[in-house]
Amino acid sequence: MINEYIRLEHISKSFGETEVLKDLNASLHKGEILGFLGPSGAGKTTTIRILTGQLKATQGDAYVLDTHVKNIDESIYEQIGIVTDQSGVYERLSVYDNLRYFARIHGVELKHVEELLTRVGLLEHKKKPAGKLSKGQAQRLVLARAVLHKPKVLFLDEPTSGLDPSTAQDIHELLLELKEEGMAVFLTTHNMEEATKLCDHVALLNKGEIVEYGSPEELCLRYNRDKQYRVLLTDGSRLVLRQSPEDVEQLSRLLQEDRVNSLHSCEPTLESVFLTVTGRTLQ
Amino acid sequence: MKGIHKNKLGAVLEMKGRALFSKNFIIMPLFSIGITLLLKFLYQSMGGNGSEALSNTLLATALGMGAVMNITMTGILCTGMALAEEKEKHTLRALMTSSVNGLEFFLGSILPVVAMMLAVNAMIMVVAGVSLSLTGWALWLGMSLLCATVSGVLGMILGICAKDQVTASTVSTVPMLILVLVPSFRGLNATLNRIGGLLFTGVLQNMIQDLVEGKASVDVAGLGVILGEIVLAVGVFLYVYRKNGYDAG
Ligand SMILES: Nc1ncnc2c1ncn2[C@@H]1O[C@H](COP(=O)(O)OP(=O)(O)OP(=O)(O)O)[C@@H](O)[C@H]1O
Ligand SMILES: [Mg+2]
C-alpha cells in the first residue's frame, strides 16, 4: 500500500519453548506514530529488534519500507533511525564529534549537525564529552543521531523512560514536529499518557499478544461502559453523576438553575482500558 | 560482508585512527619504543665505558623486545580492547545499525593499528641505531606488515569473544605472554626454540638477528609460518564472525 512504511503480518517469536510474541498484526504509515503499549516483558523490545533486522521472527512476515525483514541488510539503516537503551554514545568524544562521525557515515552535510544540535537544545554543550552529559541530554543526543539522516521511519524504545517531565516534554514536541515532517514513528512505552498524547494508533501488548488496537480515543470510548460526569457546583460542592434517568434529570435541573461551575465527562484512560482488558496494570 | 562505501570506511578509519592517539592506546607504541631505547642503554652501560658498540646479540635482544611487544601488544590490545569497549558502551550496535557493514568496520578497525605497528617498528630500528640496506628495510617492513596483520586479526578475534574490556584484557593475557616470552627465551632450550620458530613473533625475532648481523635474506620456512598463521587467523575470524557478528561475547 502506498505510504505504508511498516507492516506486521502474523509475527510470532519464540525463544526456545517460550513464545514471547504471538501473531502480531499492525501497520504504520508515513507521518504516523504507532505506539506499542505494554508492561515490562510484554515483548516491545523484541518487536523492535525483529523489525530492525536484529532478530529473526519465528513465524510470520514483516515489511519495513517494502523490504521483508528477512532480507534486511545494512542499507536499510540509511532509511531508518533507532533509539533503544542499547544506543550508546562515544563517551570520550564531544557531543559535536559524536554527530559528526555519524554524519560522515551517512554522507550528511556537516551544517545539519549544528542545526540539529540547536533543535535538541544541545548547542551550548557541543564541546562537552558525551560521557559528561546528563541522562536527559544524552538521550537527546541519541535521538539527534537517530534522525540525523532524516530517516523515513524512526524506532523508539521507551524514549522517555527515566527522564524528568520537562525533558520528556521536549522530546514529545520534537517527535510531533518530526511526524509533521512526514516521519513515521514506531514507539514503545509503558507510559499511557505518552501514548495518548503522541500516538495515532496504539497496540496494547500483553504477554506477547496484541489485545487491543486502535486510536487512543477509540479505545477509551470503546471501554467507556460506565459513563460518569464530574460536576462542580457554584456553592463549591462536588457531585459524580451517572448515565441514569434520575442523574440526567438532576444534571439538567442543575444546568437550568445555572448552579454548575464545571462539568467533566470521565472517559477511561488507556491505563484503565489496559486494566479492563488484561486485569493487569501497565507499570 | 559486502562491498565497501568510501565515506563509511573513511569515517570509521578516521575515528579509529584518532582513538589510537588517545592516552589509553598510545601508551603501547610508546612503551615499545621506550623499551628498545632502555635496553640499548642498559646493555651499553653494562658493556663497560658506555660508548662501546653493543654485541649483535644484545642489540638484537633490545630490538626484538621492542618490536615483538609492539606487534603483540599494540596489535592485540588496540584492536581487541577497542572492539570490547564498543560493545561495553553499546556503540557497536549504534554503528552497525547506522549502515556500516562488517567489512567496513573490520578494515576501519584494523588498518590504523597495522599502520601504527609498521611506523613503530620502523622507528624502533632507527632508535636502535641499526643501519639497514634498502633490501633490509624492505624485508623488515614487509615482515612487520605480515606480523602486524596476524596480530591485528588475532585482536579482533579476542575482541569478538570478549563482552567487555575486563574480559578482553583477561583473555588476551595468555596469548600475549606466549607471543612475547617464548621467542625471548628461545635460547634457553631446544623446545622453546622450536615453538618459537612456529610463532610469528619468533620468526620476526629471527629476522632481527639476521638483520643486525647484516644478513638480508628471506627465511622461506619462517615466511611460510607467517602466511599460514594469517590464513588461520582470518579463517578463525570469519568463523566466529559468521556465528554472531561482532557480538559473540
Ligand atoms: N534473547 C532472549 N532470550 C530469551 N528470552 C528473551 C530474550 N529476549 C527477550 N526475551 C524474553 O522475551 C520477553 C519479552 O521481552 P522484551 O524485552 O521484548 O520485553 P519489553 O516489553 O521490551 O519489556 P521492558 O518494558 O521491560 O523493556 C521477556 O519475557 C524476555 O524475558
Ligand atoms: Mg524493552
Coordinates of C-alpha atoms and ligand atoms in Angstrom, one line a residue:
Chain A
M1 CA 0.0 0.0 0.0
I2 CA 1.2 3.5 -0.8
N3 CA 3.0 5.2 2.1
E4 CA 2.7 2.2 4.3
Y5 CA 6.1 2.1 5.9
I6 CA 5.7 -0.9 8.2
R7 CA 3.5 -3.9 8.1
L8 CA 3.4 -6.9 10.5
E9 CA 1.6 -10.0 9.4
H10 CA 1.2 -12.8 11.9
I11 CA 4.5 -12.2 13.5
S12 CA 5.4 -14.7 16.2
K13 CA 8.7 -15.2 18.1
S14 CA 9.8 -18.0 20.4
F15 CA 12.9 -18.2 22.5
G16 CA 13.3 -22.0 22.8
E17 CA 10.0 -23.2 24.1
T18 CA 8.7 -19.8 25.3
E19 CA 6.6 -17.9 22.9
V20 CA 7.1 -14.2 23.6
L21 CA 5.3 -12.7 20.6
K22 CA 2.0 -14.2 19.3
D23 CA 0.5 -13.5 15.9
L24 CA 1.2 -9.7 15.8
N25 CA -0.5 -7.7 13.1
A26 CA -0.1 -4.0 12.7
S27 CA 0.8 -1.3 10.2
L28 CA 2.4 2.1 10.3
H29 CA 2.0 4.8 7.6
K30 CA 4.0 7.9 6.7
G31 CA 3.6 10.7 9.2
E32 CA 2.0 8.5 11.8
I33 CA 3.1 7.5 15.3
L34 CA 2.3 3.9 16.3
G35 CA 2.6 3.0 19.9
F36 CA 3.2 -0.4 21.4
L37 CA 2.0 -0.1 24.9
G38 CA 2.6 -2.8 27.4
P39 CA 4.1 -3.7 30.7
S40 CA 7.7 -4.9 31.2
G41 CA 8.3 -8.2 29.5
A42 CA 5.3 -7.8 27.1
G43 CA 7.6 -8.1 24.0
K44 CA 8.0 -4.4 23.0
T45 CA 11.8 -4.5 22.5
T46 CA 11.6 -7.9 20.9
T47 CA 9.2 -6.5 18.3
I48 CA 11.6 -3.6 17.5
R49 CA 14.5 -5.9 17.2
I50 CA 12.6 -8.0 14.7
L51 CA 11.5 -5.0 12.7
T52 CA 15.1 -3.6 12.6
G53 CA 16.6 -6.8 11.4
Q54 CA 18.5 -7.6 14.6
L55 CA 16.4 -10.6 15.4
K56 CA 14.6 -13.2 13.3
A57 CA 10.9 -13.8 13.7
T58 CA 10.0 -17.5 14.2
Q59 CA 6.9 -17.1 12.1
G60 CA 5.0 -14.5 10.0
D61 CA 6.1 -11.7 7.7
A62 CA 7.0 -8.2 8.4
Y63 CA 7.9 -5.5 5.9
V64 CA 9.8 -2.3 6.6
L65 CA 9.8 0.2 3.7
D66 CA 8.6 -2.7 1.5
T67 CA 11.6 -4.8 2.4
H68 CA 10.8 -8.1 4.1
V69 CA 12.7 -8.2 7.4
K70 CA 14.4 -11.4 6.4
N71 CA 16.1 -9.5 3.5
I72 CA 17.2 -6.6 5.6
D73 CA 20.8 -5.7 5.3
E74 CA 22.8 -2.7 6.5
S75 CA 21.5 -0.5 3.6
I76 CA 18.1 -0.3 5.3
Y77 CA 19.7 1.7 8.1
E78 CA 20.2 4.6 5.7
Q79 CA 16.4 5.0 5.8
I80 CA 15.6 4.1 9.4
G81 CA 16.7 5.5 12.7
I82 CA 16.8 3.6 16.0
V83 CA 16.8 4.7 19.6
T84 CA 17.0 2.0 22.3
D85 CA 18.6 1.6 25.7
Q86 CA 21.4 -0.1 23.7
S87 CA 22.1 3.1 21.8
G88 CA 25.5 4.1 23.3
V89 CA 27.4 7.3 22.6
Y90 CA 31.2 7.7 22.3
E91 CA 31.8 9.0 25.8
R92 CA 35.3 10.4 25.2
L93 CA 34.2 12.2 22.0
S94 CA 32.5 15.6 22.2
V95 CA 28.8 15.9 21.5
Y96 CA 29.6 17.5 18.2
D97 CA 32.1 14.8 17.2
N98 CA 29.6 12.1 18.0
L99 CA 27.2 13.6 15.5
R100 CA 30.0 14.4 13.0
Y101 CA 31.0 10.8 13.0
F102 CA 27.6 9.6 12.1
A103 CA 27.1 12.5 9.7
R104 CA 30.1 11.3 7.8
I105 CA 28.9 7.7 7.8
H106 CA 25.5 8.8 6.4
G107 CA 27.1 11.3 4.0
V108 CA 25.1 14.1 5.7
E109 CA 26.4 17.7 5.3
L110 CA 28.0 19.0 8.5
K111 CA 25.9 22.1 8.6
H112 CA 23.0 19.9 9.5
V113 CA 24.8 18.8 12.7
E114 CA 24.7 22.4 14.1
E115 CA 21.0 22.8 13.1
L116 CA 20.1 19.5 14.8
L117 CA 22.1 20.5 17.9
T118 CA 20.1 23.7 18.2
R119 CA 16.9 21.8 17.7
V120 CA 17.5 19.3 20.5
G121 CA 18.9 22.1 22.7
L122 CA 22.4 20.8 22.9
L123 CA 24.3 23.5 21.0
E124 CA 25.7 25.0 24.2
H125 CA 27.1 21.6 25.2
K126 CA 28.6 20.8 21.8
K127 CA 32.2 20.7 23.0
K128 CA 31.4 18.6 26.1
P129 CA 32.5 15.0 26.1
A130 CA 29.4 12.9 25.6
G131 CA 30.2 10.9 28.7
K132 CA 29.7 14.0 30.9
L133 CA 26.1 14.7 29.7
S134 CA 23.1 14.2 32.0
K135 CA 20.8 11.4 31.2
G136 CA 18.2 13.6 29.5
Q137 CA 20.9 15.4 27.5
A138 CA 22.4 12.0 26.4
Q139 CA 19.0 10.8 25.4
R140 CA 18.6 13.9 23.2
L141 CA 22.0 13.3 21.7
V142 CA 21.0 9.7 20.8
L143 CA 17.7 11.0 19.4
A144 CA 19.6 13.6 17.3
R145 CA 21.9 10.9 16.0
A146 CA 18.9 8.7 15.1
V147 CA 17.3 11.5 13.0
L148 CA 20.5 13.0 11.5
H149 CA 20.0 11.3 8.2
K150 CA 16.3 12.2 8.0
P151 CA 15.1 8.6 8.2
K152 CA 11.7 7.7 6.9
V153 CA 11.0 5.5 9.9
L154 CA 12.1 6.1 13.5
F155 CA 12.1 3.3 16.0
L156 CA 12.0 4.5 19.6
D157 CA 12.2 2.0 22.5
E158 CA 10.9 3.8 25.6
P159 CA 12.5 7.1 24.7
T160 CA 11.4 9.0 27.8
S161 CA 11.7 6.2 30.3
G162 CA 13.5 7.6 33.4
L163 CA 13.6 11.2 32.2
D164 CA 12.2 14.2 34.0
P165 CA 8.8 15.5 32.8
S166 CA 10.3 18.6 31.2
T167 CA 12.9 16.7 29.1
A168 CA 10.2 14.2 28.2
Q169 CA 8.0 17.1 27.1
D170 CA 10.8 18.4 24.9
I171 CA 11.2 15.0 23.3
H172 CA 7.5 14.8 22.7
E173 CA 7.5 18.1 21.0
L174 CA 10.4 17.1 18.8
L175 CA 8.6 13.9 17.9
L176 CA 5.4 15.7 16.9
E177 CA 7.5 18.0 14.7
L178 CA 9.2 15.1 13.0
K179 CA 5.8 13.5 12.5
E180 CA 4.6 16.7 10.8
E181 CA 7.6 16.4 8.5
G182 CA 6.4 13.0 7.5
M183 CA 8.5 10.7 9.6
A184 CA 6.8 7.5 10.7
V185 CA 7.5 6.7 14.3
F186 CA 7.3 3.3 15.9
L187 CA 7.2 3.9 19.6
T188 CA 7.2 1.6 22.6
T189 CA 6.2 2.8 26.0
H190 CA 4.6 1.7 29.2
N191 CA 3.5 5.3 29.8
M192 CA -0.1 5.6 28.8
E193 CA -0.2 9.4 29.0
E194 CA 2.7 9.5 26.5
A195 CA 0.8 7.1 24.2
T196 CA -2.4 9.1 24.4
K197 CA -0.6 12.3 23.7
L198 CA 1.6 11.1 20.8
C199 CA 0.1 8.1 19.1
D200 CA -2.2 7.9 16.1
H201 CA -2.7 4.2 16.9
V202 CA -1.8 2.1 19.8
A203 CA -1.4 -1.6 20.2
L204 CA -2.0 -2.8 23.7
L205 CA 0.5 -5.6 24.1
N206 CA 0.1 -8.1 26.9
K207 CA 2.3 -11.2 27.2
G208 CA 3.2 -11.1 23.6
E209 CA -0.3 -10.6 22.3
I210 CA -2.0 -7.5 20.9
V211 CA -5.1 -7.4 23.0
E212 CA -6.5 -4.1 21.6
Y213 CA -5.6 -2.0 18.6
G214 CA -6.9 1.4 17.6
S215 CA -6.6 5.1 18.2
P216 CA -6.3 6.1 21.8
E217 CA -9.7 7.9 21.7
E218 CA -11.3 4.9 20.0
L219 CA -10.0 2.5 22.7
C220 CA -11.0 4.8 25.5
L221 CA -14.5 5.2 24.1
R222 CA -14.9 1.5 23.4
Y223 CA -14.4 0.8 27.0
N224 CA -16.5 3.8 28.2
R225 CA -19.1 1.4 29.5
D226 CA -19.8 3.2 32.7
K227 CA -20.1 6.9 31.8
Q228 CA -19.6 9.4 34.6
Y229 CA -19.9 13.2 34.8
R230 CA -18.0 15.1 37.5
V231 CA -19.8 18.3 38.5
L232 CA -18.5 21.2 40.5
L233 CA -21.4 23.4 41.8
T234 CA -21.3 27.1 42.3
D235 CA -21.6 26.5 46.1
G236 CA -18.4 24.5 45.9
S237 CA -19.8 21.1 46.4
R238 CA -18.9 18.2 44.1
L239 CA -21.1 15.5 42.5
V240 CA -20.5 12.4 40.4
L241 CA -23.4 11.6 38.2
R242 CA -24.0 8.6 36.1
Q243 CA -25.8 7.9 32.8
S244 CA -29.1 7.0 34.6
P245 CA -32.5 8.7 34.1
E246 CA -32.5 10.2 37.6
D247 CA -29.0 11.5 37.4
V248 CA -29.6 13.0 33.9
E249 CA -32.6 14.8 35.2
Q250 CA -30.7 16.1 38.2
L251 CA -28.0 17.3 35.8
S252 CA -30.4 19.2 33.5
R253 CA -32.1 20.8 36.5
L254 CA -28.7 22.0 37.8
L255 CA -27.8 23.3 34.4
Q256 CA -31.1 25.2 34.1
E257 CA -30.7 26.7 37.5
D258 CA -27.2 27.8 36.5
R259 CA -25.6 26.1 39.5
V260 CA -22.9 24.3 37.6
N261 CA -19.4 25.7 37.8
S262 CA -17.7 23.0 35.8
L263 CA -18.7 19.7 34.2
H264 CA -16.3 16.9 33.1
S265 CA -17.1 13.7 31.4
C266 CA -14.8 10.9 32.7
E267 CA -13.6 8.7 29.8
P268 CA -11.4 5.8 30.8
T269 CA -7.7 6.4 30.2
L270 CA -5.6 3.9 28.3
E271 CA -4.4 2.7 31.7
S272 CA -7.8 1.7 32.8
V273 CA -8.6 0.2 29.4
F274 CA -5.5 -1.9 29.8
L275 CA -6.6 -2.9 33.2
T276 CA -10.1 -3.9 32.0
V277 CA -8.7 -5.9 29.1
T278 CA -5.9 -7.7 30.8
G279 CA -6.6 -7.5 34.5
R280 CA -3.0 -6.1 34.8
T281 CA -1.6 -2.7 35.4
L282 CA 0.9 -1.2 33.0
Q283 CA 3.7 -0.5 35.4
Chain B
M1 CA 30.2 -8.9 4.5
K2 CA 29.7 -6.9 1.3
G3 CA 31.2 -4.1 -0.6
I4 CA 32.8 -1.0 0.8
H5 CA 31.5 2.5 0.8
K6 CA 34.3 5.1 0.8
N7 CA 32.6 7.5 3.1
K8 CA 31.7 4.9 5.7
L9 CA 35.1 3.2 5.7
G10 CA 36.7 6.7 5.8
A11 CA 34.6 7.7 8.8
V12 CA 35.5 4.6 10.7
L13 CA 39.2 4.9 9.8
E14 CA 39.3 8.5 11.0
M15 CA 37.6 7.6 14.3
K16 CA 39.7 4.6 15.0
G17 CA 42.9 6.4 13.9
R18 CA 42.2 9.3 16.2
A19 CA 41.4 6.9 19.1
L20 CA 44.8 5.3 18.6
F21 CA 46.4 8.6 19.8
S22 CA 44.3 8.7 22.9
K23 CA 46.1 8.0 26.2
N24 CA 44.6 4.5 26.5
F25 CA 46.2 3.3 23.4
I26 CA 49.2 5.5 22.5
I27 CA 50.9 4.1 25.6
M28 CA 51.6 0.8 23.9
P29 CA 53.6 2.0 20.9
L30 CA 55.5 4.5 23.1
F31 CA 56.3 1.7 25.6
S32 CA 57.6 -0.5 22.8
I33 CA 60.0 2.3 21.5
G34 CA 60.9 3.1 25.1
I35 CA 61.8 -0.5 26.0
T36 CA 64.2 -0.7 23.0
L37 CA 65.9 2.5 24.0
L38 CA 66.1 1.5 27.6
L39 CA 67.5 -2.0 26.9
K40 CA 70.0 -0.5 24.5
F41 CA 71.3 2.0 27.1
L42 CA 71.3 -0.7 29.8
Y43 CA 73.3 -3.1 27.7
Q44 CA 75.7 -0.4 26.6
S45 CA 76.3 0.7 30.2
M46 CA 76.8 -2.9 31.3
G47 CA 79.3 -3.4 28.5
G48 CA 81.8 -1.0 30.1
N49 CA 82.5 2.6 29.3
G50 CA 79.2 3.1 27.7
S51 CA 80.4 4.1 24.3
E52 CA 81.4 0.7 23.1
A53 CA 79.4 -0.9 20.3
L54 CA 76.9 -3.4 21.5
S55 CA 77.3 -7.0 20.6
N56 CA 75.0 -8.1 17.9
T57 CA 73.2 -10.5 20.1
L58 CA 72.4 -7.8 22.7
L59 CA 71.4 -5.3 20.1
A60 CA 69.0 -7.9 18.6
T61 CA 67.6 -8.6 22.0
A62 CA 66.8 -4.9 22.6
L63 CA 65.3 -4.5 19.2
G64 CA 63.4 -7.8 19.4
M65 CA 61.9 -6.9 22.7
G66 CA 60.5 -3.6 21.4
A67 CA 59.4 -4.9 18.1
V68 CA 57.7 -8.0 19.5
M69 CA 56.0 -6.1 22.2
N70 CA 54.8 -3.6 19.6
I71 CA 53.5 -6.3 17.3
T72 CA 51.7 -8.2 20.0
M73 CA 50.5 -5.5 22.5
T74 CA 49.6 -2.8 20.0
G75 CA 48.1 -5.4 17.6
I76 CA 46.1 -7.3 20.0
L77 CA 45.1 -4.7 22.6
C78 CA 44.4 -1.7 20.3
T79 CA 42.0 -3.8 18.2
G80 CA 40.6 -6.2 20.8
M81 CA 40.2 -3.7 23.6
A82 CA 38.7 -1.1 21.2
L83 CA 36.1 -3.7 20.0
A84 CA 35.3 -4.8 23.5
E85 CA 34.9 -1.1 24.5
E86 CA 32.5 -0.6 21.7
K87 CA 30.4 -3.5 22.9
E88 CA 30.6 -2.5 26.5
K89 CA 29.4 1.1 25.8
H90 CA 26.8 -0.1 23.2
T91 CA 28.4 2.0 20.4
L92 CA 29.0 -1.1 18.2
R93 CA 25.3 -1.7 17.9
A94 CA 24.7 2.0 17.1
L95 CA 27.4 1.8 14.4
M96 CA 26.1 -1.4 12.9
T97 CA 22.6 0.0 12.8
S98 CA 23.9 3.1 11.1
S99 CA 24.6 1.3 7.8
V100 CA 28.2 0.5 8.5
N101 CA 28.8 -3.1 7.3
G102 CA 31.0 -5.8 8.9
L103 CA 33.8 -5.4 6.4
E104 CA 34.0 -1.6 6.7
F105 CA 34.1 -2.0 10.5
F106 CA 36.8 -4.7 10.2
L107 CA 39.1 -2.7 7.9
G108 CA 38.4 0.6 9.7
S109 CA 39.4 -1.1 13.0
I110 CA 42.5 -2.9 11.8
L111 CA 44.2 -0.7 9.2
P112 CA 45.1 2.2 11.5
V113 CA 46.5 -0.2 14.1
V114 CA 48.6 -2.0 11.4
A115 CA 49.9 1.3 10.2
M116 CA 50.8 2.2 13.7
M117 CA 52.7 -1.0 14.2
L118 CA 54.6 -0.5 11.0
A119 CA 55.6 3.0 11.9
V120 CA 56.7 2.0 15.3
N121 CA 58.7 -1.0 14.0
A122 CA 60.4 1.4 11.6
M123 CA 61.2 3.8 14.5
I124 CA 62.5 1.1 16.7
M125 CA 65.0 0.2 14.0
V126 CA 66.1 3.8 13.8
V127 CA 66.4 4.5 17.6
A128 CA 68.3 1.2 17.9
G129 CA 70.8 2.7 15.5
V130 CA 70.8 -0.2 13.1
S131 CA 71.5 1.0 9.5
L132 CA 69.7 -1.2 7.0
S133 CA 70.3 -1.6 3.3
L134 CA 67.3 -0.9 1.1
T135 CA 66.7 -4.7 0.9
G136 CA 67.0 -4.8 4.6
W137 CA 64.3 -2.2 5.0
A138 CA 62.0 -3.8 2.5
L139 CA 62.4 -7.1 4.3
W140 CA 61.9 -5.6 7.7
L141 CA 58.8 -3.6 6.8
G142 CA 57.4 -6.5 4.7
M143 CA 57.8 -8.9 7.6
S144 CA 56.4 -6.4 10.1
L145 CA 53.4 -5.9 7.9
L146 CA 52.7 -9.6 7.8
C147 CA 53.1 -10.0 11.6
A148 CA 51.0 -6.9 12.3
T149 CA 48.3 -8.5 10.2
V150 CA 48.3 -11.7 12.2
S151 CA 48.2 -9.9 15.5
G152 CA 45.6 -7.4 14.4
V153 CA 43.2 -10.2 13.3
L154 CA 44.0 -12.1 16.5
G155 CA 43.0 -9.0 18.5
M156 CA 39.7 -8.8 16.5
I157 CA 39.0 -12.5 17.3
L158 CA 39.7 -11.9 21.0
G159 CA 37.5 -8.7 20.9
I160 CA 34.6 -10.7 19.4
C161 CA 34.9 -13.3 22.1
A162 CA 35.0 -10.7 25.0
K163 CA 31.9 -9.0 26.1
D164 CA 33.6 -6.1 27.8
Q165 CA 37.1 -4.6 28.4
V166 CA 37.9 -6.5 31.5
T167 CA 37.2 -9.8 29.8
A168 CA 39.2 -8.7 26.8
S169 CA 42.2 -7.9 28.8
T170 CA 41.9 -11.2 30.7
V171 CA 41.6 -13.4 27.6
S172 CA 44.4 -11.6 25.8
T173 CA 46.9 -12.0 28.6
V174 CA 47.8 -15.6 27.9
P175 CA 48.3 -15.4 24.1
M176 CA 50.3 -12.1 24.6
L177 CA 52.6 -13.7 27.2
I178 CA 53.2 -16.7 24.9
L179 CA 53.9 -14.5 21.9
V180 CA 56.3 -12.2 23.8
L181 CA 58.0 -14.6 26.1
V182 CA 58.6 -17.7 24.1
P183 CA 60.7 -16.0 21.4
S184 CA 62.6 -14.0 24.0
F185 CA 63.6 -17.2 25.9
R186 CA 64.0 -19.4 22.9
G187 CA 67.8 -19.5 23.5
L188 CA 67.2 -21.4 26.8
N189 CA 66.3 -24.8 25.4
A190 CA 65.5 -26.6 22.2
T191 CA 61.8 -27.0 22.8
L192 CA 61.2 -23.3 23.3
N193 CA 63.3 -22.7 20.3
R194 CA 61.2 -25.0 18.2
I195 CA 57.9 -23.5 19.5
G196 CA 59.3 -20.0 19.0
G197 CA 60.0 -20.8 15.3
L198 CA 56.3 -21.6 14.9
L199 CA 55.1 -18.3 16.2
F200 CA 55.1 -15.2 14.0
T201 CA 56.9 -13.3 16.8
G202 CA 59.6 -15.9 16.8
V203 CA 60.1 -15.6 13.0
L204 CA 60.3 -11.8 13.5
Q205 CA 62.9 -12.2 16.2
N206 CA 65.0 -14.5 14.0
M207 CA 64.8 -11.9 11.2
I208 CA 66.0 -9.2 13.6
Q209 CA 69.0 -11.3 14.5
D210 CA 69.9 -11.7 10.8
L211 CA 69.4 -8.0 10.0
V212 CA 71.6 -6.9 12.9
E213 CA 74.3 -9.3 11.5
G214 CA 73.9 -7.6 8.2
K215 CA 72.2 -10.6 6.5
A216 CA 69.2 -9.6 4.4
S217 CA 67.7 -12.8 3.2
V218 CA 64.2 -14.3 3.2
D219 CA 63.7 -17.2 5.6
V220 CA 61.3 -19.3 3.5
A221 CA 60.2 -21.6 6.3
G222 CA 59.5 -18.6 8.5
L223 CA 57.6 -16.8 5.8
G224 CA 55.5 -20.0 5.4
V225 CA 54.8 -20.0 9.1
I226 CA 53.5 -16.4 9.0
L227 CA 51.4 -16.8 5.9
G228 CA 49.9 -20.0 7.4
E229 CA 49.1 -18.0 10.5
I230 CA 47.5 -15.2 8.5
V231 CA 45.3 -17.8 6.8
L232 CA 44.5 -19.4 10.1
A233 CA 43.7 -16.2 11.9
V234 CA 41.4 -14.9 9.1
G235 CA 39.7 -18.3 9.0
V236 CA 39.0 -18.3 12.7
F237 CA 37.9 -14.7 12.5
L238 CA 35.4 -15.5 9.7
Y239 CA 34.2 -18.5 11.6
V240 CA 33.4 -16.6 14.9
Y241 CA 32.1 -13.6 12.9
R242 CA 29.7 -15.6 10.9
K243 CA 28.3 -17.2 14.1
N244 CA 27.1 -14.0 15.7
G245 CA 28.7 -10.9 14.1
Y246 CA 30.9 -9.0 16.4
D247 CA 28.7 -9.9 19.3
A248 CA 29.8 -13.4 20.4
G249 CA 30.8 -12.4 23.9
Ligands
LIG1 N1 17.4 -13.2 23.9 C1 16.4 -13.7 24.7 N2 16.4 -15.0 25.1 C2 15.3 -15.4 25.8 N3 14.3 -14.7 26.2 C3 14.2 -13.4 25.8 C4 15.3 -12.8 25.0 N4 15.0 -11.5 24.8 C5 13.8 -11.3 25.4 N5 13.3 -12.4 26.0 C6 12.1 -12.6 26.7 O1 11.0 -12.1 25.9 C7 10.1 -11.4 26.7 C8 9.8 -10.0 26.1 O2 11.0 -9.2 26.3 P1 11.1 -7.8 25.8 O3 12.5 -7.3 26.1 O4 10.7 -7.7 24.4 O5 10.1 -7.0 26.7 P2 9.7 -5.5 26.8 O6 8.3 -5.4 26.5 O7 10.7 -4.7 26.0 O8 10.0 -5.2 28.4 P3 10.6 -3.8 29.1 O9 9.4 -2.9 29.2 O10 11.0 -4.4 30.4 O11 11.7 -3.4 28.2 C9 10.6 -11.4 28.1 O12 9.9 -12.4 28.8 C10 12.0 -11.7 28.0 O13 12.5 -12.4 29.1
MG2 MG 12.1 -3.2 26.4

